[in-house]
Short mmCIF file of C-alpha atoms in Angstrom, two decimals:
data_model
loop_
_atom_site.label_atom_id
_atom_site.label_comp_id
_atom_site.label_asym_id
_atom_site.label_seq_id
_atom_site.Cartn_x
_atom_site.Cartn_y
_atom_site.Cartn_z
CA MET A 42 0.03 0.08 -0.20
CA ASN A 43 1.17 3.63 -0.72
CA PRO A 44 2.16 5.44 2.49
CA LEU A 45 -0.24 8.46 1.17
CA ASP A 46 -2.41 6.04 0.73
CA ASP A 47 -2.52 4.80 4.38
CA LEU A 48 -2.11 8.23 6.16
CA TYR A 49 -5.10 9.55 4.09
CA ARG A 50 -7.37 6.63 5.37
CA ARG A 51 -5.91 7.10 8.64
CA VAL A 52 -6.97 10.38 8.41
CA ILE A 53 -10.58 9.43 7.68
CA MET A 54 -10.66 6.96 9.83
CA ASP A 55 -9.78 9.61 13.15
CA HIS A 56 -12.58 12.12 11.60
CA TYR A 57 -15.09 9.31 11.80
CA LYS A 58 -14.46 7.24 14.59
CA ASN A 59 -13.69 11.58 16.64
CA PRO A 60 -15.77 13.08 14.56
CA ARG A 61 -15.07 17.28 15.36
CA ASN A 62 -19.04 18.87 15.54
CA ARG A 63 -20.83 16.26 15.87
CA GLY A 64 -23.92 17.62 17.38
CA THR A 65 -26.71 20.32 17.29
CA LEU A 66 -26.23 23.84 18.19
CA ASP A 67 -29.00 25.70 20.61
CA ASP A 68 -28.60 28.68 18.61
CA GLY A 69 -28.47 27.45 14.59
CA SER A 70 -29.99 29.69 12.94
CA VAL A 71 -29.99 27.86 9.52
CA THR A 72 -30.88 23.76 9.28
CA VAL A 73 -30.21 21.61 6.50
CA ASN A 74 -31.46 18.49 6.25
CA LEU A 75 -29.86 16.17 3.11
CA ASN A 76 -29.80 13.32 2.51
CA ASN A 77 -28.71 10.18 -0.43
CA PRO A 78 -31.58 7.74 -1.16
CA THR A 79 -28.19 5.79 -3.65
CA CYS A 80 -26.50 4.26 -0.23
CA GLY A 81 -28.30 5.44 2.72
CA ASP A 82 -25.92 7.92 3.84
CA ARG A 83 -28.38 11.26 5.90
CA ILE A 84 -26.74 14.24 7.62
CA SER A 85 -28.88 17.43 9.21
CA LEU A 86 -26.60 20.31 9.62
CA GLN A 87 -27.01 23.13 11.99
CA MET A 88 -24.88 27.00 11.18
CA GLN A 89 -24.87 29.74 13.15
CA ILE A 90 -24.64 32.18 10.76
CA GLU A 91 -24.14 36.31 12.15
CA GLY A 92 -23.42 39.39 9.95
CA GLY A 93 -22.22 37.11 7.09
CA VAL A 94 -20.01 34.60 8.68
CA VAL A 95 -19.75 30.72 9.77
CA LYS A 96 -19.66 31.63 13.39
CA ASN A 97 -20.78 28.00 14.59
CA ALA A 98 -21.58 24.64 12.32
CA ARG A 99 -22.34 21.20 14.11
CA PHE A 100 -23.82 18.11 12.69
CA THR A 101 -25.32 14.63 13.08
CA GLY A 102 -26.64 12.21 10.78
CA GLU A 103 -25.63 8.27 9.83
CA GLY A 104 -23.97 7.53 7.10
CA CYS A 105 -20.40 5.84 5.80
CA SER A 106 -16.66 6.42 7.05
CA ILE A 107 -16.63 8.86 4.26
CA SER A 108 -19.43 11.19 4.37
CA MET A 109 -19.57 11.20 8.22
CA SER A 110 -15.82 12.16 7.44
CA SER A 111 -16.64 15.21 5.02
CA ALA A 112 -18.66 16.44 7.49
CA SER A 113 -16.24 16.71 9.87
CA MET A 114 -13.69 18.09 7.56
CA MET A 115 -16.08 20.58 6.22
CA THR A 116 -17.30 21.77 9.85
CA ASP A 117 -14.04 22.42 10.63
CA ALA A 118 -12.74 24.07 7.69
CA VAL A 119 -15.89 26.37 7.66
CA LYS A 120 -16.26 27.85 10.81
CA GLY A 121 -15.09 31.96 11.00
CA LYS A 122 -15.07 32.02 7.33
CA THR A 123 -17.00 34.57 5.48
CA THR A 124 -20.34 32.46 3.31
CA SER A 125 -18.53 33.41 0.39
CA GLU A 126 -14.99 31.85 1.61
CA ALA A 127 -16.93 28.90 2.60
CA LEU A 128 -19.12 28.93 -0.68
CA ALA A 129 -15.39 29.11 -2.84
CA LEU A 130 -14.33 26.25 -0.28
CA ALA A 131 -17.21 24.22 -1.01
CA ASP A 132 -16.77 25.63 -4.90
CA LYS A 133 -12.63 24.30 -4.62
CA PHE A 134 -14.15 20.62 -2.60
CA SER A 135 -16.55 20.04 -5.33
CA SER A 136 -13.24 20.79 -7.77
CA LEU A 137 -11.37 18.41 -5.95
CA MET A 138 -13.82 15.17 -5.88
CA LYS A 139 -13.38 15.61 -10.15
CA GLY A 140 -10.21 15.29 -9.82
CA GLU A 141 -9.22 18.60 -10.80
CA GLY A 142 -6.00 18.51 -9.05
CA VAL A 143 -6.58 21.31 -6.29
CA GLU A 144 -4.94 21.66 -2.91
CA PHE A 145 -6.06 22.48 0.85
CA GLU A 146 -3.26 24.32 2.34
CA GLU A 147 -5.76 25.43 4.79
CA TYR A 148 -6.82 22.70 5.93
CA GLU A 149 -5.03 19.47 5.07
CA ASP A 150 -7.39 16.87 6.20
CA ILE A 151 -9.92 17.08 3.22
CA ALA A 152 -6.52 16.40 1.39
CA ALA A 153 -7.02 12.43 2.59
CA LEU A 154 -10.57 12.80 0.42
CA SER A 155 -8.60 14.02 -2.73
CA GLY A 156 -8.80 9.54 -3.71
CA VAL A 157 -12.31 9.71 -3.55
CA ASN A 158 -12.67 10.55 -7.00
CA LYS A 159 -11.02 7.10 -8.19
CA PHE A 160 -14.89 5.81 -6.93
CA PRO A 161 -17.56 7.55 -8.63
CA ALA A 162 -20.69 6.09 -6.14
CA ARG A 163 -18.92 7.57 -3.14
CA ILE A 164 -17.98 11.02 -4.53
CA LYS A 165 -21.94 11.68 -3.20
CA CYS A 166 -20.88 10.64 0.27
CA ALA A 167 -18.15 13.24 0.02
CA THR A 168 -20.33 16.03 -1.12
CA LEU A 169 -23.51 15.52 1.24
CA ALA A 170 -22.37 17.85 3.58
CA TRP A 171 -21.22 20.34 1.09
CA ASN A 172 -24.20 20.13 -0.59
CA ALA A 173 -26.39 20.80 3.02
CA LEU A 174 -23.65 23.83 3.43
CA ARG A 175 -23.78 25.71 0.06
CA LYS A 176 -27.96 24.87 0.40
CA GLY A 177 -28.15 26.25 4.13
CA ILE A 178 -26.04 29.64 2.51
CA GLU A 179 -27.94 29.55 -0.82
CA HIS A 180 -30.97 29.50 1.09
CA GLY A 181 -30.62 31.34 4.54
CA GLN A 182 -32.24 31.57 7.65
CA GLY A 183 -35.07 28.40 8.60
CA GLN A 184 -35.35 25.02 7.84
CA HIS A 185 -34.04 23.51 4.68
CA GLU A 186 -35.19 19.68 3.20
CA GLY A 187 -33.37 17.90 0.22
CA ILE A 188 -32.42 14.36 -1.62
CA GLU A 189 -29.29 14.45 -3.12
CA GLU A 190 -30.05 12.63 -7.06
#
């Protein structure tokens, strides 16, 4: 096994077994519930957005190691970012999933998901939380539901 693949596998499993920001927010102004019926992954993302800044982000849900670790990484990466910066990160992550060779220098754990693009069926697992982020920022305050097709 390639040492880098082994490292990436360990990073993914660490986020899966010890998720960052798992739980709910009492003051979550935006809640997005998304599910991927293809594989059964589901996420509920809550964000506290004030003055155009993601003050806090937490998630709950069930799914594979890819979807849950991606949610953990995403919530860590967007806290403290403006909504524009968070959307730019989501775009960058989308490019990573397309195999476009982008680098996540500012949050290197996300690079561990770069190998997912070799498995097209797993890309939706990795992007579920990021799509919830995008939907929450674009639709604003309140609760939003959706199914990833």
